[in-house]
Short mmCIF file of C-alpha atoms in Angstrom, two decimals:
data_model
loop_
_atom_site.label_atom_id
_atom_site.label_comp_id
_atom_site.label_asym_id
_atom_site.label_seq_id
_atom_site.Cartn_x
_atom_site.Cartn_y
_atom_site.Cartn_z
CA ASP A 1348 35.91 -11.49 -102.86
CA ALA A 1349 33.58 -14.30 -101.78
CA GLY A 1350 32.71 -12.68 -98.48
CA VAL A 1351 31.84 -14.81 -95.48
CA THR A 1352 30.65 -18.28 -96.39
CA GLN A 1353 28.93 -20.84 -94.18
CA SER A 1354 28.06 -24.48 -94.63
CA PRO A 1355 25.72 -26.19 -94.69
CA THR A 1356 22.85 -23.82 -95.41
CA HIS A 1357 20.28 -26.02 -93.71
CA LEU A 1358 20.50 -28.94 -91.32
CA ILE A 1359 18.04 -31.20 -89.54
CA LYS A 1360 19.10 -33.15 -86.46
CA THR A 1361 17.39 -35.01 -83.64
CA ARG A 1362 17.66 -34.37 -79.92
CA GLY A 1363 20.86 -35.66 -78.37
CA GLN A 1364 22.85 -35.58 -81.60
CA GLN A 1365 25.90 -33.48 -82.26
CA VAL A 1366 26.37 -30.95 -85.06
CA THR A 1367 29.30 -29.11 -86.66
CA LEU A 1368 28.86 -25.88 -88.58
CA ARG A 1369 31.57 -24.29 -90.69
CA CYS A 1370 32.58 -20.76 -91.57
CA SER A 1371 35.13 -19.24 -93.92
CA PRO A 1372 35.89 -15.59 -93.16
CA LYS A 1373 36.16 -12.74 -95.61
CA SER A 1374 39.57 -12.52 -97.24
CA GLY A 1375 42.05 -10.68 -95.01
CA HIS A 1376 40.06 -11.16 -91.80
CA ASP A 1377 41.53 -12.92 -88.79
CA THR A 1378 38.67 -12.95 -86.29
CA VAL A 1379 35.52 -15.04 -86.34
CA SER A 1380 32.47 -14.59 -84.13
CA TRP A 1381 29.46 -16.88 -83.88
CA TYR A 1382 25.90 -15.82 -83.13
CA GLN A 1383 22.65 -17.69 -82.55
CA GLN A 1384 19.43 -16.14 -83.80
CA ALA A 1385 16.13 -17.60 -82.66
CA LEU A 1386 13.03 -16.84 -84.68
CA GLY A 1387 11.87 -13.26 -84.15
CA GLN A 1388 14.88 -12.33 -82.02
CA GLY A 1389 18.12 -10.49 -82.64
CA PRO A 1390 21.34 -12.49 -82.90
CA GLN A 1391 22.92 -13.53 -79.59
CA PHE A 1392 26.71 -13.73 -79.27
CA ILE A 1393 28.10 -17.22 -78.65
CA PHE A 1394 31.89 -16.78 -78.83
CA GLN A 1395 34.73 -15.18 -80.73
CA TYR A 1396 37.96 -16.72 -82.02
CA TYR A 1397 41.22 -14.95 -82.74
CA GLU A 1398 44.65 -16.51 -83.24
CA GLU A 1399 43.05 -19.94 -82.86
CA GLU A 1400 41.88 -19.19 -79.34
CA GLU A 1401 38.50 -18.41 -77.85
CA ARG A 1402 38.81 -14.75 -76.81
CA GLN A 1403 35.31 -13.92 -75.64
CA ARG A 1404 32.28 -15.98 -74.78
CA GLY A 1405 28.64 -15.16 -74.36
CA ASN A 1406 26.16 -16.79 -72.01
CA PHE A 1407 26.06 -20.20 -73.65
CA PRO A 1408 26.65 -23.62 -72.04
CA ASP A 1409 29.72 -25.77 -72.59
CA ARG A 1410 27.76 -27.86 -75.09
CA PHE A 1411 28.71 -25.08 -77.50
CA SER A 1412 32.35 -25.24 -78.51
CA GLY A 1413 34.41 -24.04 -81.38
CA HIS A 1414 37.67 -24.07 -83.17
CA GLN A 1415 39.65 -21.77 -85.42
CA PHE A 1416 42.13 -23.13 -87.93
CA PRO A 1417 45.43 -21.60 -89.09
CA ASN A 1418 43.70 -20.34 -92.25
CA TYR A 1419 41.26 -18.44 -89.97
CA SER A 1420 38.26 -20.59 -90.86
CA SER A 1421 36.18 -21.76 -87.94
CA GLU A 1422 33.82 -24.46 -86.74
CA LEU A 1423 31.00 -24.34 -84.25
CA ASN A 1424 30.15 -27.60 -82.49
CA VAL A 1425 27.03 -28.23 -80.48
CA ASN A 1426 26.74 -31.44 -78.45
CA ALA A 1427 23.64 -33.09 -76.97
CA LEU A 1428 21.27 -31.04 -79.08
CA LEU A 1429 18.09 -29.71 -77.50
CA LEU A 1430 14.92 -28.58 -79.23
CA GLY A 1431 15.77 -25.04 -78.10
CA ASP A 1432 18.96 -25.11 -80.15
CA SER A 1433 16.86 -24.75 -83.29
CA ALA A 1434 17.92 -21.41 -84.73
CA LEU A 1435 19.85 -19.59 -87.41
CA TYR A 1436 23.57 -19.71 -86.66
CA LEU A 1437 25.49 -16.77 -88.00
CA CYS A 1438 29.20 -16.40 -88.48
CA ALA A 1439 30.80 -12.96 -88.66
CA SER A 1440 34.37 -12.11 -89.56
CA SER A 1441 36.40 -9.01 -88.84
CA LEU A 1442 39.95 -7.74 -88.50
CA MET A 1443 41.33 -7.43 -84.97
CA ARG A 1444 42.78 -3.95 -84.60
CA GLN A 1445 42.88 -2.31 -81.19
CA GLY A 1446 41.08 0.98 -80.99
CA TYR A 1447 39.29 0.61 -84.31
CA GLN A 1448 35.58 0.14 -84.68
CA GLU A 1449 35.98 -2.74 -87.10
CA THR A 1450 32.94 -3.78 -89.07
CA GLN A 1451 31.73 -7.32 -88.66
CA TYR A 1452 30.77 -9.02 -91.91
CA PHE A 1453 28.13 -11.70 -91.58
CA GLY A 1454 27.55 -14.82 -93.57
CA PRO A 1455 24.08 -15.96 -94.64
CA GLY A 1456 23.83 -18.37 -91.74
CA THR A 1457 23.07 -22.04 -91.20
CA ARG A 1458 19.48 -22.89 -90.34
CA LEU A 1459 19.44 -25.72 -87.77
CA LEU A 1460 16.27 -27.57 -86.93
CA VAL A 1461 16.30 -30.00 -84.01
CA LEU A 1462 13.47 -32.52 -83.91
CA ASP B 778 27.41 -3.02 -73.17
CA ALA B 779 24.72 -0.40 -72.50
CA LYS B 780 21.20 -1.14 -73.64
CA THR B 781 19.30 0.48 -76.47
CA THR B 782 15.57 0.94 -76.99
CA GLN B 783 13.96 0.95 -80.43
CA PRO B 784 10.36 0.84 -81.69
CA ASN B 785 9.26 -2.63 -82.73
CA SER B 786 8.22 -1.55 -86.20
CA MET B 787 7.85 1.44 -88.50
CA GLU B 788 6.24 1.96 -91.88
CA SER B 789 7.27 4.14 -94.77
CA ASN B 790 6.35 4.79 -98.37
CA GLU B 791 8.84 4.30 -101.13
CA GLU B 792 11.01 7.32 -101.96
CA GLU B 793 10.12 9.06 -98.69
CA PRO B 794 12.67 9.76 -95.94
CA VAL B 795 12.69 7.46 -92.92
CA HIS B 796 13.87 8.37 -89.44
CA LEU B 797 14.58 5.39 -87.21
CA PRO B 798 15.02 6.38 -83.56
CA CYS B 799 17.14 4.76 -80.87
CA ASN B 800 17.35 5.61 -77.19
CA HIS B 801 20.48 4.82 -75.22
CA SER B 802 20.19 6.84 -72.03
CA THR B 803 22.92 4.89 -70.19
CA ILE B 804 25.54 5.30 -72.90
CA SER B 805 29.07 5.87 -71.61
CA GLY B 806 31.34 8.58 -72.91
CA THR B 807 33.42 6.13 -74.93
CA ASP B 808 30.64 4.04 -76.46
CA TYR B 809 30.25 4.19 -80.22
CA ILE B 810 26.78 3.97 -81.79
CA HIS B 811 26.52 1.38 -84.54
CA TRP B 812 23.66 0.50 -86.85
CA TYR B 813 23.29 -2.81 -88.63
CA ARG B 814 20.38 -4.05 -90.67
CA GLN B 815 19.19 -7.52 -91.57
CA LEU B 816 17.40 -8.05 -94.84
CA PRO B 817 15.04 -11.03 -95.09
CA SER B 818 16.86 -14.36 -95.21
CA GLN B 819 20.28 -12.73 -94.88
CA GLY B 820 22.83 -12.09 -92.17
CA PRO B 821 23.09 -8.60 -90.67
CA GLU B 822 25.05 -5.96 -92.55
CA TYR B 823 26.80 -2.83 -91.34
CA VAL B 824 25.09 0.48 -92.06
CA ILE B 825 26.90 3.26 -90.21
CA HIS B 826 28.50 4.22 -86.91
CA GLY B 827 29.47 7.36 -85.02
CA LEU B 828 30.64 8.74 -81.68
CA THR B 829 29.51 12.34 -81.28
CA SER B 830 29.20 14.06 -84.62
CA ASN B 831 26.62 13.34 -87.27
CA VAL B 832 27.84 10.93 -89.93
CA ASN B 833 26.93 10.37 -93.57
CA ASN B 834 27.73 7.55 -95.94
CA ARG B 835 26.29 6.19 -99.16
CA MET B 836 23.67 4.15 -97.31
CA ALA B 837 22.38 6.50 -94.63
CA SER B 838 22.98 9.34 -92.20
CA LEU B 839 23.34 9.12 -88.44
CA ALA B 840 22.18 12.01 -86.30
CA ILE B 841 23.41 11.91 -82.70
CA ALA B 842 21.80 14.01 -79.98
CA GLU B 843 24.01 16.50 -78.24
CA ASP B 844 23.75 14.59 -74.93
CA ARG B 845 24.29 11.31 -76.85
CA LYS B 846 21.33 9.70 -75.12
CA SER B 847 19.57 9.13 -78.41
CA SER B 848 20.33 8.84 -82.09
CA THR B 849 18.43 8.62 -85.36
CA LEU B 850 19.24 6.65 -88.47
CA ILE B 851 18.05 8.50 -91.54
CA LEU B 852 17.34 6.86 -94.86
CA HIS B 853 16.92 9.77 -97.24
CA ARG B 854 14.79 7.98 -99.83
CA ALA B 855 13.46 4.61 -98.79
CA THR B 856 13.30 1.89 -101.41
CA LEU B 857 11.64 -1.51 -101.26
CA ARG B 858 15.13 -2.97 -100.77
CA ASP B 859 15.45 -1.06 -97.50
CA ALA B 860 12.75 -3.21 -95.88
CA ALA B 861 14.67 -4.91 -93.08
CA VAL B 862 15.19 -5.12 -89.33
CA TYR B 863 17.41 -2.27 -88.17
CA TYR B 864 19.52 -2.73 -85.06
CA CYS B 865 21.04 0.07 -82.98
CA ILE B 866 24.07 -1.22 -81.05
CA LEU B 867 26.56 0.31 -78.63
CA ARG B 868 30.21 -0.75 -78.75
CA ASP B 869 32.98 0.32 -76.41
CA TRP B 870 35.95 2.34 -77.58
CA SER B 871 38.30 -0.62 -77.88
CA GLY B 872 36.45 -2.11 -80.81
CA TYR B 873 37.08 -5.51 -79.30
CA SER B 874 33.57 -5.80 -78.00
CA THR B 875 31.20 -8.01 -79.85
CA LEU B 876 27.81 -6.89 -81.07
CA THR B 877 24.93 -7.01 -78.59
CA PHE B 878 21.73 -7.07 -80.61
CA GLY B 879 18.28 -6.19 -79.31
CA LYS B 880 15.10 -6.96 -81.22
CA GLY B 881 15.59 -3.98 -83.54
CA THR B 882 13.02 -2.10 -85.60
CA MET B 883 11.29 -3.82 -88.48
CA LEU B 884 10.95 -1.30 -91.31
CA LEU B 885 8.13 -1.91 -93.76
CA VAL B 886 8.28 -0.01 -97.06
CA SER B 887 5.21 0.30 -99.24
CA PRO B 888 5.30 1.06 -102.97
#
């Protein structure tokens, strides 16, 4: 089992550009969540996808958008990049089962630097 | 999600037990207590979770206060590989809730 994989591992962009990050969930998982982790801070929830729809969203602007594909993989898109978007972007996968405290499995993250 | 309070950092010696505290005085009756940890240059990983009773697994033990307003993650014999940031997180009963991370406790382990 490959676990959660993310690509690319590192990325450098300039202000105003757009970026797409990718995530493949752990085998058997159907839910993908994205988190942003600034240096020295805990991860902050961006949004969660299940059945190809955004189910929950954190306090992030519309510049952050996503997509989930039929094979459960997911993309995170950020438009009009700002310097403050520089962070580690983490993808977590899980299985959606009501009433269960399902574990979220995290990937290694994509380190984004905006210049 | 209710908030948790953890010390910024703690130190331990290798092969000694470590007790990582977490306060969650506003916890609701149906909130579960989860612990995740983040090793350097890695994503967070699940450690343990519980509701009311103490819990044990191969990684750690979780001791929950009788009033549930605090809990303690116990590493029975710390190793250098346990050096990480440990996050105490509350999740509602549905399991649908996402993880709300604080700053966590950075555990330093000395040989």
